CSV table of C-alpha atoms and ligand atoms in Angstrom, one decimal:
chain,number,residue,atom,x,y,z
A,192,MET,CA,-28.0,-43.1,3.0
A,193,GLN,CA,-30.5,-45.9,2.5
A,194,ILE,CA,-34.1,-44.7,2.8
A,195,HIS,CA,-37.0,-47.1,3.3
A,196,VAL,CA,-40.6,-46.1,3.6
A,197,TYR,CA,-43.0,-48.4,5.4
A,198,GLN,CA,-46.8,-48.7,5.6
A,199,ASN,CA,-46.9,-48.5,9.4
A,200,GLU,CA,-44.9,-48.3,12.7
A,201,ALA,CA,-45.1,-52.1,13.3
A,202,GLU,CA,-43.2,-52.8,10.0
A,203,ILE,CA,-40.6,-50.2,11.0
A,204,ALA,CA,-40.2,-51.7,14.4
A,205,ARG,CA,-39.6,-55.1,12.9
A,206,ALA,CA,-37.1,-53.7,10.4
A,207,ALA,CA,-35.1,-51.8,13.0
A,208,ALA,CA,-35.1,-54.7,15.5
A,209,ALA,CA,-33.9,-57.0,12.7
A,210,LEU,CA,-30.9,-54.7,12.2
A,211,PHE,CA,-30.0,-55.0,15.9
A,212,ALA,CA,-30.8,-58.7,16.1
A,213,SER,CA,-28.5,-59.6,13.1
A,214,LEU,CA,-25.7,-57.5,14.6
A,215,ILE,CA,-26.0,-59.2,18.0
A,216,ILE,CA,-26.3,-62.7,16.6
A,217,LYS,CA,-23.1,-62.1,14.5
A,218,LYS,CA,-21.3,-60.2,17.4
A,219,PRO,CA,-22.7,-61.2,20.8
A,220,ASP,CA,-20.6,-58.5,22.6
A,221,ALA,CA,-21.9,-55.8,20.3
A,222,VAL,CA,-22.0,-52.2,21.5
A,223,ILE,CA,-25.3,-50.6,20.7
A,224,GLY,CA,-26.4,-46.9,20.9
A,225,LEU,CA,-30.0,-46.3,22.1
A,226,ALA,CA,-32.4,-43.5,22.1
A,227,THR,CA,-35.4,-42.3,24.1
A,228,GLY,CA,-38.7,-40.6,23.0
A,229,SER,CA,-41.9,-42.2,21.8
A,230,THR,CA,-40.4,-43.3,18.4
A,231,PRO,CA,-38.2,-46.2,19.6
A,232,ILE,CA,-40.7,-47.8,21.9
A,233,SER,CA,-42.2,-50.2,19.3
A,234,THR,CA,-38.7,-51.2,18.3
A,235,TYR,CA,-37.9,-51.9,22.0
A,236,GLN,CA,-41.0,-54.1,22.2
A,237,GLU,CA,-39.8,-56.0,19.2
A,238,LEU,CA,-36.3,-56.4,20.8
A,239,ILE,CA,-38.0,-57.7,23.9
A,240,ARG,CA,-40.1,-60.2,21.9
A,241,LEU,CA,-36.9,-61.5,20.2
A,242,TYR,CA,-35.4,-62.1,23.6
A,243,LYS,CA,-38.5,-63.9,24.9
A,244,ASP,CA,-38.6,-66.0,21.8
A,245,LYS,CA,-34.9,-66.9,22.4
A,246,VAL,CA,-33.8,-65.4,19.1
A,247,VAL,CA,-31.5,-62.8,20.7
A,248,ASP,CA,-29.3,-63.0,23.8
A,249,TYR,CA,-28.3,-59.7,25.2
A,250,ALA,CA,-26.1,-61.0,28.0
A,251,ARG,CA,-22.8,-59.7,26.6
A,252,VAL,CA,-24.2,-56.6,24.8
A,253,THR,CA,-23.2,-53.1,26.0
A,254,SER,CA,-25.5,-50.1,25.5
A,255,PHE,CA,-24.9,-46.4,25.5
A,256,ASN,CA,-27.8,-44.0,25.5
A,257,LEU,CA,-27.7,-40.7,23.7
A,258,ASP,CA,-28.7,-38.3,26.5
A,259,GLU,CA,-30.1,-37.5,29.9
A,260,TYR,CA,-31.8,-34.5,31.5
A,261,VAL,CA,-29.7,-32.4,33.8
A,262,GLY,CA,-31.0,-32.5,37.3
A,263,LEU,CA,-33.1,-35.7,37.1
A,264,PRO,CA,-31.7,-38.6,39.2
A,265,PRO,CA,-32.1,-42.1,37.7
A,266,THR,CA,-35.0,-42.7,40.1
A,267,HIS,CA,-37.0,-39.8,38.6
A,268,THR,CA,-39.8,-41.2,36.5
A,269,GLN,CA,-39.1,-38.9,33.6
A,270,SER,CA,-35.3,-39.5,33.6
A,271,TYR,CA,-34.1,-41.2,30.5
A,272,ARG,CA,-32.5,-43.9,32.7
A,273,ALA,CA,-36.0,-44.7,34.2
A,274,PHE,CA,-37.4,-44.7,30.7
A,275,MET,CA,-34.9,-47.2,29.4
A,276,GLN,CA,-35.3,-49.5,32.4
A,277,GLU,CA,-39.1,-49.5,31.9
A,278,GLN,CA,-39.2,-49.7,28.1
A,279,LEU,CA,-36.3,-52.2,27.6
A,280,PHE,CA,-33.6,-53.1,30.1
A,281,ASP,CA,-35.9,-54.6,32.8
A,282,HIS,CA,-37.3,-57.0,30.2
A,283,ILE,CA,-34.2,-58.4,28.7
A,284,ASN,CA,-30.9,-59.9,30.0
A,285,ILE,CA,-28.6,-57.0,29.2
A,286,GLN,CA,-26.1,-56.2,32.0
A,287,ASP,CA,-23.9,-53.4,30.8
A,288,THR,CA,-26.0,-50.3,30.2
A,289,HIS,CA,-24.9,-46.7,30.2
A,290,VAL,CA,-26.9,-43.5,30.4
A,291,PRO,CA,-25.1,-40.2,31.0
A,292,SER,CA,-25.5,-38.8,34.5
A,293,GLY,CA,-27.6,-35.7,34.7
A,294,ILE,CA,-26.7,-35.2,38.4
A,295,ALA,CA,-22.9,-35.4,38.3
A,296,LYS,CA,-21.4,-32.6,40.3
A,297,ASP,CA,-18.9,-31.9,37.5
A,298,LEU,CA,-20.9,-32.2,34.3
A,299,ALA,CA,-18.0,-31.4,32.1
A,300,ALA,CA,-16.1,-34.3,33.6
A,301,GLU,CA,-19.1,-36.5,33.2
A,302,CYS,CA,-19.2,-35.7,29.5
A,303,LYS,CA,-15.5,-36.6,29.1
A,304,ARG,CA,-16.0,-39.8,31.1
A,305,TYR,CA,-18.9,-40.8,28.9
A,306,ASP,CA,-17.0,-40.3,25.6
A,307,GLN,CA,-14.1,-42.3,27.1
A,308,ALA,CA,-16.3,-45.1,28.2
A,309,ILE,CA,-17.6,-45.5,24.6
A,310,VAL,CA,-14.0,-45.5,23.3
A,311,ASP,CA,-12.9,-48.0,26.0
A,312,ARG,CA,-15.6,-50.5,24.9
A,313,GLY,CA,-14.5,-50.2,21.3
A,314,GLY,CA,-17.0,-47.7,20.0
A,315,ILE,CA,-20.6,-48.1,19.0
A,316,ASP,CA,-21.5,-50.7,16.4
A,317,LEU,CA,-25.1,-49.6,15.7
A,318,GLN,CA,-26.7,-46.4,16.9
A,319,LEU,CA,-30.5,-45.9,17.0
A,320,LEU,CA,-31.8,-42.4,16.5
A,321,GLY,CA,-35.0,-40.5,16.6
A,322,ILE,CA,-35.3,-37.0,15.4
A,323,GLY,CA,-36.7,-33.8,17.0
A,324,HIS,CA,-39.2,-31.6,15.1
A,325,ASN,CA,-36.3,-29.1,14.7
A,326,GLY,CA,-33.9,-31.8,13.4
A,327,HIS,CA,-32.1,-32.5,16.7
A,328,ILE,CA,-30.5,-35.8,17.2
A,329,GLY,CA,-29.8,-36.9,20.8
A,330,PHE,CA,-30.3,-33.4,22.3
A,331,ASN,CA,-28.0,-31.7,19.7
A,332,GLU,CA,-30.1,-28.7,19.0
A,333,PRO,CA,-29.8,-26.4,16.0
A,334,ASN,CA,-26.6,-24.5,16.4
A,335,ASP,CA,-24.0,-22.4,14.5
A,336,VAL,CA,-21.6,-25.4,14.7
A,337,PHE,CA,-21.7,-29.1,15.0
A,338,VAL,CA,-20.5,-29.9,18.5
A,339,TYR,CA,-18.3,-32.9,18.5
A,340,ASN,CA,-18.1,-34.4,21.9
A,341,THR,CA,-20.6,-35.3,24.6
A,342,ASN,CA,-21.7,-31.9,26.0
A,343,VAL,CA,-24.2,-30.0,28.1
A,344,VAL,CA,-26.9,-28.5,25.9
A,345,ASP,CA,-29.5,-25.8,26.4
A,346,LEU,CA,-32.8,-27.2,25.2
A,347,THR,CA,-34.7,-25.0,22.7
A,348,GLU,CA,-38.2,-23.8,23.4
A,349,SER,CA,-39.6,-26.2,20.7
A,350,THR,CA,-38.0,-29.2,22.4
A,351,ILE,CA,-39.3,-28.1,25.8
A,352,GLN,CA,-42.8,-27.7,24.3
A,353,ALA,CA,-42.5,-31.1,22.6
A,354,ASN,CA,-41.3,-32.9,25.7
A,355,LYS,CA,-43.6,-31.3,28.3
A,356,ARG,CA,-46.2,-33.9,27.5
A,357,ASN,CA,-44.2,-36.3,29.7
A,358,PHE,CA,-44.2,-33.9,32.7
A,359,ASP,CA,-46.9,-32.7,35.0
A,360,SER,CA,-46.3,-29.1,34.0
A,361,GLU,CA,-44.0,-27.2,31.6
A,362,ASP,CA,-42.0,-25.7,34.4
A,363,GLN,CA,-40.9,-29.2,35.4
A,364,VAL,CA,-39.2,-29.8,32.1
A,365,PRO,CA,-35.4,-29.5,32.6
A,366,ARG,CA,-33.9,-26.7,30.5
A,367,THR,CA,-30.6,-28.5,30.0
A,368,ALA,CA,-29.4,-32.0,29.1
A,369,VAL,CA,-26.2,-34.0,28.7
A,370,SER,CA,-26.0,-35.3,25.1
A,371,MET,CA,-23.6,-37.3,23.1
A,372,GLY,CA,-22.1,-34.9,20.6
A,373,ILE,CA,-22.5,-35.0,16.8
A,374,GLY,CA,-19.0,-36.5,16.6
A,375,SER,CA,-19.8,-39.2,19.2
A,376,ILE,CA,-22.9,-40.1,17.1
A,377,MET,CA,-21.0,-40.0,13.8
A,378,GLN,CA,-18.3,-42.4,15.1
A,379,ALA,CA,-20.8,-45.2,15.3
A,380,ARG,CA,-20.1,-47.8,12.6
A,381,ALA,CA,-23.7,-47.8,11.5
A,382,ILE,CA,-26.7,-45.7,12.3
A,383,VAL,CA,-30.5,-46.3,12.0
A,384,LEU,CA,-32.7,-43.2,12.1
A,385,ILE,CA,-36.5,-43.7,12.6
A,386,ALA,CA,-39.1,-41.0,12.0
A,387,LEU,CA,-42.8,-41.4,12.4
A,388,GLY,CA,-45.7,-39.1,11.6
A,389,LYS,CA,-46.4,-35.9,9.7
A,390,GLY,CA,-44.8,-33.8,12.5
A,391,LYS,CA,-41.4,-35.1,11.4
A,392,ALA,CA,-41.9,-34.7,7.6
A,393,GLU,CA,-40.3,-31.2,7.4
A,394,ALA,CA,-37.3,-32.2,9.5
A,395,ILE,CA,-36.9,-35.3,7.3
A,396,LYS,CA,-37.1,-33.3,4.1
A,397,ARG,CA,-34.5,-30.9,5.3
A,398,THR,CA,-32.3,-33.7,6.6
A,399,ILE,CA,-32.3,-35.6,3.3
A,400,LYS,CA,-32.7,-32.9,0.7
A,401,GLY,CA,-31.6,-29.6,2.4
A,402,GLU,CA,-28.1,-28.3,3.0
A,403,ILE,CA,-25.8,-30.0,5.5
A,404,ASP,CA,-26.1,-27.4,8.1
A,405,PRO,CA,-25.7,-27.3,12.0
A,406,GLN,CA,-29.1,-25.5,12.1
A,407,MET,CA,-30.5,-28.9,11.0
A,408,PRO,CA,-28.3,-31.2,13.1
A,409,ALA,CA,-29.6,-34.5,11.5
A,410,SER,CA,-28.3,-33.3,8.0
A,411,ILE,CA,-24.8,-34.3,9.1
A,412,LEU,CA,-25.9,-37.9,8.8
A,413,ARG,CA,-25.5,-37.6,5.0
A,414,CYS,CA,-21.8,-37.6,5.6
A,415,HIS,CA,-21.9,-41.0,7.3
A,416,HIS,CA,-21.1,-44.1,5.2
A,417,ASN,CA,-23.7,-46.4,6.7
A,418,VAL,CA,-27.0,-44.8,7.6
A,419,THR,CA,-30.4,-46.4,7.3
A,420,VAL,CA,-33.5,-44.2,7.5
A,421,LEU,CA,-36.8,-45.9,8.3
A,422,LEU,CA,-39.9,-43.7,7.7
A,423,ASP,CA,-43.6,-44.2,7.7
A,424,LYS,CA,-45.6,-42.7,4.8
A,425,GLU,CA,-46.4,-39.5,6.8
A,426,ALA,CA,-42.8,-38.8,7.7
A,427,ALA,CA,-41.8,-39.4,4.1
A,428,SER,CA,-44.6,-37.3,2.7
A,429,LEU,CA,-42.5,-34.2,1.8
A,430,LEU,CA,-39.7,-36.1,0.0
B,587,GLP,C1,-36.0,-36.2,22.7
B,587,GLP,C2,-34.8,-37.1,22.6
B,587,GLP,C3,-34.4,-37.5,21.2
B,587,GLP,C4,-35.6,-37.9,20.4
B,587,GLP,C5,-36.6,-36.8,20.4
B,587,GLP,C6,-37.9,-37.1,19.6
B,587,GLP,O1,-35.7,-34.9,22.5
B,587,GLP,N1,-33.6,-36.5,23.2
B,587,GLP,O2,-33.4,-38.5,21.2
B,587,GLP,O3,-35.3,-38.3,19.1
B,587,GLP,O4,-37.0,-36.5,21.7
B,587,GLP,O5,-38.8,-37.7,20.4
B,587,GLP,P1,-40.1,-38.5,19.9
B,587,GLP,O6,-39.6,-39.8,19.4
B,587,GLP,O7,-40.9,-38.7,21.1
B,587,GLP,O8,-40.7,-37.7,18.8
């Protein structure tokens, strides 16, 4: 695990975007894994800037997102598909983008289909991750076991509380989501995890210094051979 601490979010965005840019310049048909939440937004702005400056061409890139809320159609403003369109896809020339469906009739089949689609495209070269306050990655919540494949998860109360800021009221926050599993994430050839702010400091401390424990899902990343962790000073403050 390589851990880098930066002065501010803008520096982190440039560092994260540089990792994606160098991959795509070397491998124009790269497969990238993307995340939602407030954390990656500045990185996406940087990736858009690199496109507009003609540094990076996304025409042959494929993307897979980590997760989607169950019950929200892609047209719903709080769906992760809508988030990705707004924050990144609508501003660059990427064509092949994948977000799990939260409205599939058979969600178990959708989970299988999603894992297979990743395999069919050769696996993920570089996966971007944020982290929940409770250490979740994607929507893999604290659990007794690390769940391997893409799966339907029950969101914890802390996640619902954290994510309600994006909805008109708490009762509109979906209680379940489709999420890439821990195994799907760990199969990525490289991973970059970003954490910003004091609110993430405890989860980062437990991820990096605590036990490898499914109750702290991000701790599994210590078993991966190529993880870069980008932190601001606040997120790194308990290390
Ligand atoms: C959601 C997403 C995660 C994200 C987390 C943190 O739960 N499923 O992928 O890492 O939120 O969000 P934020 O970056 O807004 O703190």
